Short mmCIF file of C-alpha atoms in Angstrom, two decimals:
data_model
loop_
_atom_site.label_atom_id
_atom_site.label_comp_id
_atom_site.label_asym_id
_atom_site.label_seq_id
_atom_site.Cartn_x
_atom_site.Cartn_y
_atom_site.Cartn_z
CA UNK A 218 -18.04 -24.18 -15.71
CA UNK A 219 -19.72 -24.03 -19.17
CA UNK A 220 -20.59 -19.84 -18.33
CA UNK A 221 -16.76 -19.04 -18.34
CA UNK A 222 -15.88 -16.60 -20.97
CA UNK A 223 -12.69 -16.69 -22.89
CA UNK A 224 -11.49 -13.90 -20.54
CA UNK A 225 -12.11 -16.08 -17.39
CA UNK A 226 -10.61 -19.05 -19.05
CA UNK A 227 -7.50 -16.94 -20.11
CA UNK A 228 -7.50 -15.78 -16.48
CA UNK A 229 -7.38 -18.95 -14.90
CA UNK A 230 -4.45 -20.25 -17.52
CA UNK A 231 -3.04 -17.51 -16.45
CA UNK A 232 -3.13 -18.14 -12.57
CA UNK A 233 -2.41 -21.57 -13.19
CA UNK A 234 0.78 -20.64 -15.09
CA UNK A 235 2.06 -18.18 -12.04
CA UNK A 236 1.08 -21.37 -9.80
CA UNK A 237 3.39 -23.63 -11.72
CA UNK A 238 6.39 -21.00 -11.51
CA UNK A 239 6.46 -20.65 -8.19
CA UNK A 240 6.38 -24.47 -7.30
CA UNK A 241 9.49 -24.64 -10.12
CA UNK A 242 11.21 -21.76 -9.07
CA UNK A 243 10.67 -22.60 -5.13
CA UNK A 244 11.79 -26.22 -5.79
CA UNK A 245 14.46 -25.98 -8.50
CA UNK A 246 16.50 -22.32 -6.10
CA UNK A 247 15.91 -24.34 -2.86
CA UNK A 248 19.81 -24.29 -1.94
CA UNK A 249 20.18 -20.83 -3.51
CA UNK A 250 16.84 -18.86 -3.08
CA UNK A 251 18.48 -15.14 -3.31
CA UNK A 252 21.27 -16.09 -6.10
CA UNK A 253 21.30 -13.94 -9.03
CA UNK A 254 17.95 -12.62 -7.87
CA UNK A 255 16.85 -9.13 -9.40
CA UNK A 256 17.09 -6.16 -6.72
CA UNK A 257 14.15 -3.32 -6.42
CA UNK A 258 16.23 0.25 -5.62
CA UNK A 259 13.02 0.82 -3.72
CA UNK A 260 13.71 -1.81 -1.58
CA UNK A 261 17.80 -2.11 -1.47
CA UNK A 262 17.14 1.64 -0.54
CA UNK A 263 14.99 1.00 2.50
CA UNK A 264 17.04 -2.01 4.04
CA UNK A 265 20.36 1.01 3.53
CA UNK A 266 17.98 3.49 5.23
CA UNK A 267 17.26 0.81 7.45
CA UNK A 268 20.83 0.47 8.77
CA UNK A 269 21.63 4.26 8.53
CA UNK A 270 18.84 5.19 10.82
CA UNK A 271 19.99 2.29 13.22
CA UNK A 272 23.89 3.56 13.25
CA UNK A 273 22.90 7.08 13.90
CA UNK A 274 20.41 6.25 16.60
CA UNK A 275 17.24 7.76 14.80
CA UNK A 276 14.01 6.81 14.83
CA UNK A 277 12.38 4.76 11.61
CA UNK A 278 8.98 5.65 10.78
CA UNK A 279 6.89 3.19 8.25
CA UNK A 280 3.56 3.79 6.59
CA UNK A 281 1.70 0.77 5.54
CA UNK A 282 -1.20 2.78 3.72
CA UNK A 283 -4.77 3.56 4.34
CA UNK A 284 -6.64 0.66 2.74
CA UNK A 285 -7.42 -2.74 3.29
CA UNK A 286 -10.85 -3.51 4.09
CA UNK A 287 -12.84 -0.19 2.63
CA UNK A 288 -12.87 1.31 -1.09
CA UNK A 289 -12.26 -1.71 -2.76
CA UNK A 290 -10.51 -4.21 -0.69
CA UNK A 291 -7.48 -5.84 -2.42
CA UNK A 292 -4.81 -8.06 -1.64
CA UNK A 293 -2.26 -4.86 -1.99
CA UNK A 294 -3.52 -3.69 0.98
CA UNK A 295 -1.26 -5.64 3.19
CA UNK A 296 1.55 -5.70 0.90
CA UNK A 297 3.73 -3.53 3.16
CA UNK A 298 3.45 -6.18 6.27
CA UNK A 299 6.66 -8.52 5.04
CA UNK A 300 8.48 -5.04 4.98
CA UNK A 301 7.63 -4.43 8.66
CA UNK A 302 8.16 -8.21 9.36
CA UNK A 303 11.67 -7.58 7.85
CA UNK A 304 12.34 -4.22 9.63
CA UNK A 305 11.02 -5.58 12.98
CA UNK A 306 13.02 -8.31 13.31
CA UNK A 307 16.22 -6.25 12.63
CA UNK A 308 15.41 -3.05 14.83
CA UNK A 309 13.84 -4.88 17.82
CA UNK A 310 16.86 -3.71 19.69
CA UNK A 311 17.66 -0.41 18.15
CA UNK A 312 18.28 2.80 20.49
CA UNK A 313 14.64 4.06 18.50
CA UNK A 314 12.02 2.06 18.22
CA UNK A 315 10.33 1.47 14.51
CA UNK A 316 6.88 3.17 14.15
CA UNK A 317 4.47 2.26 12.27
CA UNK A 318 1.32 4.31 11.29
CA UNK A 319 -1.57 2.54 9.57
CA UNK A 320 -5.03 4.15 8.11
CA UNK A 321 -6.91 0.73 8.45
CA UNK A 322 -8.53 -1.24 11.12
CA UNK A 323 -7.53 -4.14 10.28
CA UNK A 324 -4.47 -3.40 8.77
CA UNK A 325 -3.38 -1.53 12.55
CA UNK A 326 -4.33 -5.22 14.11
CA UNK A 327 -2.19 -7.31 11.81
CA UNK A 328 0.67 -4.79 12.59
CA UNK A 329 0.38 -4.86 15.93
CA UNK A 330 0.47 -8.93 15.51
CA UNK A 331 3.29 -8.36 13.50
CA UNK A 332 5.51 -6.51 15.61
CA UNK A 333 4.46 -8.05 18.59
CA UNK A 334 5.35 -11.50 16.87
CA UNK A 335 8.56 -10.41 16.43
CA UNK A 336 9.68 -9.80 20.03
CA UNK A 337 8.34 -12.82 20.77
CA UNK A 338 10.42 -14.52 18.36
CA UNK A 339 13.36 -12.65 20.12
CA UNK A 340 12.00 -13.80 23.17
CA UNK A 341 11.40 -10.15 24.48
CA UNK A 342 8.03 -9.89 24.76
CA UNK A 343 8.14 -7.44 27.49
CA UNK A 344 9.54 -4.77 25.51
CA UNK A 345 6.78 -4.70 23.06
CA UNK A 346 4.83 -1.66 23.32
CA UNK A 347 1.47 -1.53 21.62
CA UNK A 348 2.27 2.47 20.49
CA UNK A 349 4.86 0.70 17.85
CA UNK A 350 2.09 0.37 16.02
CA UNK A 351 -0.77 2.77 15.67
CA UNK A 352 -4.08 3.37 14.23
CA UNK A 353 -3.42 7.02 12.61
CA UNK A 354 -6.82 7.43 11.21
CA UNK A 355 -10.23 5.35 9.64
CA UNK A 356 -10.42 7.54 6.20
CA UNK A 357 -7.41 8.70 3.60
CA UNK A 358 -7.20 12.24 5.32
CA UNK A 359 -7.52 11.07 8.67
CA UNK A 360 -4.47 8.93 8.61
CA UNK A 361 -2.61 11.15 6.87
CA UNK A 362 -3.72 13.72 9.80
CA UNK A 363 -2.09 10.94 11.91
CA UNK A 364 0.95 10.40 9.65
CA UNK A 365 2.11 14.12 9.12
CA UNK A 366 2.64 14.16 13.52
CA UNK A 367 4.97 11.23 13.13
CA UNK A 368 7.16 12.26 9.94
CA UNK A 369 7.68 15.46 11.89
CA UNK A 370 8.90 13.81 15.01
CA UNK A 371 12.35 15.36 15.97
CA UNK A 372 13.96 11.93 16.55
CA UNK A 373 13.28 10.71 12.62
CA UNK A 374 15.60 9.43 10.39
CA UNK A 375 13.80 8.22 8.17
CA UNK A 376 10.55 7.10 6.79
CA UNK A 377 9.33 4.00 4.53
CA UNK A 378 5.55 3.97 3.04
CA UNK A 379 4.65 0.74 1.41
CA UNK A 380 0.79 0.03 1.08
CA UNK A 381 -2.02 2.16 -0.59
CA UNK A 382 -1.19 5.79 -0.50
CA UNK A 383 -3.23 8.28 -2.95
CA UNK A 384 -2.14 11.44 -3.66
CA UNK A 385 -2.10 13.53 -0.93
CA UNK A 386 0.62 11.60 0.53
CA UNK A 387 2.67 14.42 -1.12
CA UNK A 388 1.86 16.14 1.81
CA UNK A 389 3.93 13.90 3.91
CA UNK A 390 6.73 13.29 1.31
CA UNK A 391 6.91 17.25 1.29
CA UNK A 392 7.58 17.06 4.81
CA UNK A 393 10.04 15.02 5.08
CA UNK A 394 11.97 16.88 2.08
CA UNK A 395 12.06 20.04 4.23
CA UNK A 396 12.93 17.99 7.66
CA UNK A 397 16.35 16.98 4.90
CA UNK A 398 14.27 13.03 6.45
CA UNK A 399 15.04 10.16 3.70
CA UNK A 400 12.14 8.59 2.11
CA UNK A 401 11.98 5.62 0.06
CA UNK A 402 8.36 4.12 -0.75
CA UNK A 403 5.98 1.59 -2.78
CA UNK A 404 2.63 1.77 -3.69
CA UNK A 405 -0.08 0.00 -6.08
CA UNK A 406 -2.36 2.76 -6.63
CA UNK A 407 -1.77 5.30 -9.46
CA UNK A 408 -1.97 8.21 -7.79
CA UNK A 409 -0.11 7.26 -4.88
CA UNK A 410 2.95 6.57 -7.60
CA UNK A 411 2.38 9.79 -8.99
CA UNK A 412 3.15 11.48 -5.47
CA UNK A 413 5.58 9.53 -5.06
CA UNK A 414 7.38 10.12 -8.19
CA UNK A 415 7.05 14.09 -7.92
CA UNK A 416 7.99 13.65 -3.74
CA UNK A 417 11.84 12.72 -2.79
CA UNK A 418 11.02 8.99 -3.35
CA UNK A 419 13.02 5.99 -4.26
CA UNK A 420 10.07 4.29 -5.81
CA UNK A 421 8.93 0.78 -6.48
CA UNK A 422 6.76 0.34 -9.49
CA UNK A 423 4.01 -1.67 -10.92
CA UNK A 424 4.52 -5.30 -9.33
CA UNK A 425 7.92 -4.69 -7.63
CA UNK A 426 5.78 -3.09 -4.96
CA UNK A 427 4.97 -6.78 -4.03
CA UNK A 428 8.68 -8.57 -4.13
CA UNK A 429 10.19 -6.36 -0.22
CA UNK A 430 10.49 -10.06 1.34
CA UNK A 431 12.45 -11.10 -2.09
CA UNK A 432 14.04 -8.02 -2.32
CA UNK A 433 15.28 -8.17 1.48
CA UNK A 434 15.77 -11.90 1.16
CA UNK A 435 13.81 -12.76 4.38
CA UNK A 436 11.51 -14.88 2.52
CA UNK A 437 12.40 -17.92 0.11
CA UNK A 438 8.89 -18.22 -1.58
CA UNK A 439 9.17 -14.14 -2.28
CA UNK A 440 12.33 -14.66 -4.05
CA UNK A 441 10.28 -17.41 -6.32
CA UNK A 442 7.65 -15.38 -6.77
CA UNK A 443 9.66 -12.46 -7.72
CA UNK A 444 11.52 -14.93 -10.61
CA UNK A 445 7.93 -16.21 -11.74
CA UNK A 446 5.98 -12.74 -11.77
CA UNK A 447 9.40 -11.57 -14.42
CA UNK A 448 8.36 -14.73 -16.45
CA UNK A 449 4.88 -14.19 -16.16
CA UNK A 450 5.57 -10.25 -17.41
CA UNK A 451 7.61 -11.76 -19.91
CA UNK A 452 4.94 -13.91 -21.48
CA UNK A 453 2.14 -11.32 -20.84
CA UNK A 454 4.10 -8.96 -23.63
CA UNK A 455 4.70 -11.18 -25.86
CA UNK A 456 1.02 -12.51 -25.77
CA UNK A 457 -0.08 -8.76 -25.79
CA UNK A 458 2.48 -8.03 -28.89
CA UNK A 459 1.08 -11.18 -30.78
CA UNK A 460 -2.49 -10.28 -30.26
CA UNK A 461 -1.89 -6.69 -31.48
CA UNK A 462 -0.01 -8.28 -34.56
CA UNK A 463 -3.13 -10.61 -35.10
CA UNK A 464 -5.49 -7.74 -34.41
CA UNK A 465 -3.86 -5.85 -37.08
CA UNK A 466 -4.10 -8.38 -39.88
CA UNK A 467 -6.69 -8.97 -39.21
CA UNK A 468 -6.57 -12.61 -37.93
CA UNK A 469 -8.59 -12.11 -34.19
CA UNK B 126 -1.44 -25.78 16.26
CA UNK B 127 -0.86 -22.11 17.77
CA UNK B 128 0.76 -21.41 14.42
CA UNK B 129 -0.78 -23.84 11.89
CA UNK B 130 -5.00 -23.07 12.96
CA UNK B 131 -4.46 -19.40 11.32
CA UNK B 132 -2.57 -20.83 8.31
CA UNK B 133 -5.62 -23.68 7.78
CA UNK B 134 -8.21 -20.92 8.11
CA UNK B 135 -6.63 -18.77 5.51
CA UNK B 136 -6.10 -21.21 3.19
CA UNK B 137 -9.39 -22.89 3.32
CA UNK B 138 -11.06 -19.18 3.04
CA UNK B 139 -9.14 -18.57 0.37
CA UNK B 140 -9.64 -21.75 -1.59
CA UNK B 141 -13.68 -21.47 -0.95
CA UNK B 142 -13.68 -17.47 -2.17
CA UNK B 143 -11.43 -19.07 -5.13
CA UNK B 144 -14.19 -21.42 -6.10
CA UNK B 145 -17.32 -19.35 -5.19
CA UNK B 146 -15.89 -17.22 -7.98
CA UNK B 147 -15.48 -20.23 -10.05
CA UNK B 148 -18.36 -22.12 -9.86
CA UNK B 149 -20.46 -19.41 -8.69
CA UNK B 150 -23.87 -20.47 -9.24
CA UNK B 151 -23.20 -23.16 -6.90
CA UNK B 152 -21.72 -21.35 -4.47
CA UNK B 153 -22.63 -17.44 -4.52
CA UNK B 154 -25.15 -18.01 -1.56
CA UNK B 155 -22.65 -19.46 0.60
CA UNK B 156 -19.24 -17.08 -0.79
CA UNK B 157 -21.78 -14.39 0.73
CA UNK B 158 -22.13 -15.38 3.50
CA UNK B 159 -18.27 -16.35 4.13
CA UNK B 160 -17.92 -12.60 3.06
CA UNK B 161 -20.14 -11.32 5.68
CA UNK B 162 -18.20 -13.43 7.74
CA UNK B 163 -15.23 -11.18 7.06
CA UNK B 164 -17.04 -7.92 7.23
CA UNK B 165 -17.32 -8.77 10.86
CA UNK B 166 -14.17 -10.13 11.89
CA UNK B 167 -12.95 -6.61 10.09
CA UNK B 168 -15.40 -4.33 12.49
CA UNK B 169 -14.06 -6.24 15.11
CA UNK B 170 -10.61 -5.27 14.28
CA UNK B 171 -11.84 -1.94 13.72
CA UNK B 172 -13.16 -1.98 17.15
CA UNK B 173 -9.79 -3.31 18.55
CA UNK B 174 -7.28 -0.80 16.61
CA UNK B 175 -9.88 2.27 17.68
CA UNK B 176 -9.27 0.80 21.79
CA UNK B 177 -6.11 1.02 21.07
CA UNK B 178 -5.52 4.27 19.24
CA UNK B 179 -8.01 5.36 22.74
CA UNK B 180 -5.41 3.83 25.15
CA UNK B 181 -2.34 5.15 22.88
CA UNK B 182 -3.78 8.72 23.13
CA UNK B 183 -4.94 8.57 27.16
CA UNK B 184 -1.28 7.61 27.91
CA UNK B 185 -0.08 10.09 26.09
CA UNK B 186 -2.07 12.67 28.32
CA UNK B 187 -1.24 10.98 31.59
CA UNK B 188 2.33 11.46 31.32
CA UNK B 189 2.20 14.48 29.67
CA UNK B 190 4.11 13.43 26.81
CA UNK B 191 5.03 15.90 24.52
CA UNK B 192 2.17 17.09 22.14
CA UNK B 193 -0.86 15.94 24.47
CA UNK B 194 -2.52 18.71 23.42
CA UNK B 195 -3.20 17.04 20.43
CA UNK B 196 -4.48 13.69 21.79
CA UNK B 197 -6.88 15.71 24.04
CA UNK B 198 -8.45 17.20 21.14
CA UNK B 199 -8.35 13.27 19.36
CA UNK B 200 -10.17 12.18 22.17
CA UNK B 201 -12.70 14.81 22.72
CA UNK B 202 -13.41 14.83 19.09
CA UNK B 203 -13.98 11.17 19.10
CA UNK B 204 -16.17 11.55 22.40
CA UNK B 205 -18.33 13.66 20.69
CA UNK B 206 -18.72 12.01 17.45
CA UNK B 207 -18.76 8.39 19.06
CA UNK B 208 -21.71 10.43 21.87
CA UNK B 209 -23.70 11.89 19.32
CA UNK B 210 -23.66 8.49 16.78
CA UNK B 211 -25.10 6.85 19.35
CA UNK B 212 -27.90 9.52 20.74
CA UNK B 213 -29.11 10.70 17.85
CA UNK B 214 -28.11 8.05 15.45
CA UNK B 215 -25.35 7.29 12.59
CA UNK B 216 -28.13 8.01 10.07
CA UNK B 217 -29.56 11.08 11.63
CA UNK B 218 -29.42 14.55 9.05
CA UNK B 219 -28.62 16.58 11.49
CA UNK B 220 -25.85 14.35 12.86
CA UNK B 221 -24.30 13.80 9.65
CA UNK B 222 -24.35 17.57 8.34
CA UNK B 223 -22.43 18.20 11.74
CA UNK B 224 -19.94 15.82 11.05
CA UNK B 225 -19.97 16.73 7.41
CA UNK B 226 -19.41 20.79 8.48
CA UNK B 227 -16.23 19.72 10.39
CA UNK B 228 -15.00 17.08 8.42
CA UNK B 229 -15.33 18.66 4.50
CA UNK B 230 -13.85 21.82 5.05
CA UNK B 231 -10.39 20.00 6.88
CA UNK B 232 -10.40 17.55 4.05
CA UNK B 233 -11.30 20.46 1.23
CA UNK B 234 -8.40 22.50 2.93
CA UNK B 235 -6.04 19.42 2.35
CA UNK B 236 -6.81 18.89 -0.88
CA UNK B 237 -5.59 22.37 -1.33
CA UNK B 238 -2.64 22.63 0.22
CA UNK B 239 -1.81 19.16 -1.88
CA UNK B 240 -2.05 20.96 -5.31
CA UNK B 241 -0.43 23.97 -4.50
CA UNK B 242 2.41 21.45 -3.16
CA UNK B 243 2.17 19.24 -6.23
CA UNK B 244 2.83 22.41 -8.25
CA UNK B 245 6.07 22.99 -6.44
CA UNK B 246 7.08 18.87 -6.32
CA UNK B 247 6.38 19.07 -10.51
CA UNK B 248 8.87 21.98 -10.49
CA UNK B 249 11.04 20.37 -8.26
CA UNK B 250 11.17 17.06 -9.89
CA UNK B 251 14.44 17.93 -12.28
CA UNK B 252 16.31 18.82 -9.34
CA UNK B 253 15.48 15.94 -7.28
CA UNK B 254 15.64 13.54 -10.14
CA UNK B 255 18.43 15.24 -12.54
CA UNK B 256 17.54 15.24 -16.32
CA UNK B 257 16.92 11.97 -17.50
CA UNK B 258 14.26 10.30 -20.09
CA UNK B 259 11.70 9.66 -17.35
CA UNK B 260 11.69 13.55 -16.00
CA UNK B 261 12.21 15.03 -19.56
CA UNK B 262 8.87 12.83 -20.72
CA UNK B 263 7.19 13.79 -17.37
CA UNK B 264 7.93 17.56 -18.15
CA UNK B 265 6.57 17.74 -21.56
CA UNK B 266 3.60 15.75 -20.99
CA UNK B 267 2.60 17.93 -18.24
CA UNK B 268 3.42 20.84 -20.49
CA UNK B 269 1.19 19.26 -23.11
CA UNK B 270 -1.54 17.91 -21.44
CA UNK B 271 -1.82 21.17 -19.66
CA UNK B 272 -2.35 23.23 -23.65
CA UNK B 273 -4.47 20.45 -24.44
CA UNK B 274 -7.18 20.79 -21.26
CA UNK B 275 -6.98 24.62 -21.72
CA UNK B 276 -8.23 24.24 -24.85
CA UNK B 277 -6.21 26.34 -27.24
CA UNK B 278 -5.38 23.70 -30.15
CA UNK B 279 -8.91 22.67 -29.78
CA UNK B 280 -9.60 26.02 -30.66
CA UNK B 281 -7.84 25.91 -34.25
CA UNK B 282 -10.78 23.64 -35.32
CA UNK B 283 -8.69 21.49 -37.46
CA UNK B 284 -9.59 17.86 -37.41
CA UNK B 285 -6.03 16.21 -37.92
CA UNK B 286 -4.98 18.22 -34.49
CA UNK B 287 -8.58 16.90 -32.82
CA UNK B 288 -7.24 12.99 -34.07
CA UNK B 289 -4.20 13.64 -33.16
CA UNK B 290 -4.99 14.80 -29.68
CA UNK B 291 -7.42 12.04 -29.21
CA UNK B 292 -4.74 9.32 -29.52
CA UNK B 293 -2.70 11.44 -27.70
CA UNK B 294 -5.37 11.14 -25.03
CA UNK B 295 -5.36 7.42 -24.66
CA UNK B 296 -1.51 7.04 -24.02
CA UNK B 297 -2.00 8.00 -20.29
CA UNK B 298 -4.49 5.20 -19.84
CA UNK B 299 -1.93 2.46 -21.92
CA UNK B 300 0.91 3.34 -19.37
CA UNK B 301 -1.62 2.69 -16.73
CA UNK B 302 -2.57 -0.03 -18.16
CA UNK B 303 1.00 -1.36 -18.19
CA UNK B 304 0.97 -0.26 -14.73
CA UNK B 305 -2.51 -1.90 -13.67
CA UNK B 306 -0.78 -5.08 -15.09
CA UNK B 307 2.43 -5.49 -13.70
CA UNK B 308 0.12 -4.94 -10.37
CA UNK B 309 -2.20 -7.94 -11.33
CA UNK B 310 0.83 -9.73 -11.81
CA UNK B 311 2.22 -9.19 -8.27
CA UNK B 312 -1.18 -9.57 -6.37
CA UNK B 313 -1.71 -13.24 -8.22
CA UNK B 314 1.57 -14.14 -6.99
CA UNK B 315 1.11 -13.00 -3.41
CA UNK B 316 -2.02 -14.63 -3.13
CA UNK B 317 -0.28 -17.89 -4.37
CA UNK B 318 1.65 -17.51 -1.21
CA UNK B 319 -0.97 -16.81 0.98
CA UNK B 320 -3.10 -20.05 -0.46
CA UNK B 321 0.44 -21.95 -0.21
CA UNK B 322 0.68 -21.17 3.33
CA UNK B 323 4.26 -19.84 2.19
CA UNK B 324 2.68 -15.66 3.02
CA UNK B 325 1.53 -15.29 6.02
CA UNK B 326 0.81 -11.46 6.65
CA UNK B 327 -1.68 -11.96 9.51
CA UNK B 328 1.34 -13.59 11.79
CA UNK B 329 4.82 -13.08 12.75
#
């Protein structure tokens, strides 16, 4: 313990600070878990596109990104699997069934789990289909070889992307602008926002990319999280203001 | 116990990767190991979602589906590679500047395509968007940081333009920064969740 560095230990205050807002957020909204809760466009666009696909009888196609478990595994990786929990359980029964297109092993598994999970929930196992959710490809290019096919599938009416996208996710976005297909999307990676920006994207930013469960109010915890991470930003900038002030004068 | 196994395994993973990180001269041998363990289950998974993509692609062909075409080439392509890993090896030159002929060139070719299309999205981005602060900043800095990596004001050799432009140069990297933060931010509290039991990504 003595080895920590001031960095660690202002890491782990840090950690221990986001750990203490969600217990107090979870415990003090438990009646009320969604009230006054701030929305991500991103996400209040997806659960519209959501129901517009289902009324019009099209088919919903959702990316969950290309990396989990290679180039630097992260937790971000499997970010976009509350929004397919959320979309699954609300187009089980829809005239199209939702597709999902993953670039990673692991993450294709989990959605498969996922999706199958939530028929069995419904109690309608027998209509799960393992082609809901597919394997598109084991590097970035590969899967986005595998995504273009799906975007451009004559039954789409829409199209989600939430996970790790890079750049050339354009490609796709691009697509979908000229099939007139609506797009809304999230991302953690820099590049992947970039695309996404330039593309016809309703976007989610920085750490709104994690809050779809809070956002879609499927998940009580999400909704804390989603008031602790503002907090946490909150205190971060003033910290970060302070220490430039101090750095300035001098003092640090 | 169906339900609640999973949920004690991910926990207890993540609480022993938490501490090997922590106390890590105690235990780094063992948080390797546990990783390892990981690296596995995820080639197993691999394994599982390539079977499937396999079955996915033969169905397709067997009842003609539209666009079986492509999952014939898929699965021949993956014959081959998967035939020729295996005889000559995954290591072997000659195997890997085979796979390297095929596979550069398609991804080169890509890569293309994507900036002649970010061009055109860049254009396009004022339509899509309207005018507002975030596409008028996102227009002039490309405008600028375009003259700056051609060179030209570099070219005036005057050294208030070469400060200037080198503070100009950081700002990109603060805004990812900000970025790279609010990120941070959002992973810590997901994997809160996950050690709470509360996220449970790897279920329904």
């Amino acid at each position: 313990m003595s080895s920590l560095g001031m960095a660690d230990k202002v890491a782990i205050a840090l950690v221990l600070l986001a750990l203490a807002g969600q217990l107090f957020f979870q415990s003090a909204r438990r009646r009320a878990p969604y009230s006054k809760l701030r929305k991500v466009n991103a996400y209040q666009s997806a659960d519209l596109l959501i129901s517009a696909v289902a009324e019009k009888g099209r088919r919903l196609v959702l990316g969950i990104g290309n990396n989990l478990t290679d180039q630097g595994a992260s937790l971000s990786g499997v970010a976009g699997l509350p929004l397919l929990k959320a979309i699954s359980r609300r187009s089980l029964f829809n005239d199209q069934k939702l597709q999902t297109v993953s670039g990673d092993g692991v993450l294709a598994c989990l959605s498969q789990m996922v999706t199958h999970g939530a028929y069995q929930n419904a109690v309608a196992v027998e209509l799960f289909q393992p082609g809901e959710a597919v394997l598109a490809g084991t590097t970035r290019f590969a899967s986005l070889a595998g995504l273009l096919p799906e975007v451009n599938h004559r039954a789409n009416g829409g199209v989600i992307l939430s996970g790790q996208f890079e750049g050339e996710t354009l490609l796709a976005l691009d697509l979908a602008a000229r099939k007139n297909i609506l797009v809304a999307g999230s991302t953690a990676s820099l590049g992947g926002q970039a695309a996404f920006l330039a593309g016809v994207c309703n976007l989610a930013l920085g750490e709104d990319y994690y809050a779809p469960a809070a956002s879609l109010e499927t998940d009580p915890a999400a909704a804390a999280s989603l008031r602790a991470q503002d907090l946490l930003r909150i205190i971060i900038a003033i910290a970060l203001l302070v220490g430039a002030g101090l750095t300035i004068a001098g003092v640090l | 116990m169906k339900k609640g196994l999973p949920i004690a395994v991910a926990i207890l993973s993540g609480l022993f990767v938490l501490a090997g990180l922590i106390f890590q001269p105690y235990l780094g041998p063992y948080l390797g190991l546990v990783l390892n363990w990981a690296v596995i289950v995820g080639s197993m998974a691999l394994l599982v979602a390539i079977a499937s993509l396999i079955i996915y692609h033969a169905r397709s062909i067997l009842t003609a589906r539209k666009g079986f075409i492509f999952s014939i080439v898929i699965l021949a392509s993956f014959g081959l590679s998967l035939v020729g890993g295996l005889w000559l090896g995954v290591d072997n030159p000659a195997y890997l500047k085979w796979v390297g002929a095929i596979q550069r060139p398609l991804e080169v070719s890509l890569l293309g395509l994507v900036a002649l299309i970010m061009t055109s999205a860049a254009v396009q981005v004022f339509r899509n968007r309207g005018w507002s602060p975030l596409t008028v900043s996102f227009g002039l800095s490309a405008i600028f940081f375009l003259l700056i990596a051609l060179g030209l004001l570099q070219t005036l050799e005057v050294p208030q333009i070469a400060t200037v432009i080198g503070y100009i140069r950081q700002l990109p990297l603060v805004g990812a920064r900000g970025l790279l933060i609010g990120v941070a931010i959002g992973a810590v509290m997901m994997a809160i969740r996950v050690l709470l039991g509360s996220e449970r990504p790897y279920s329904d």
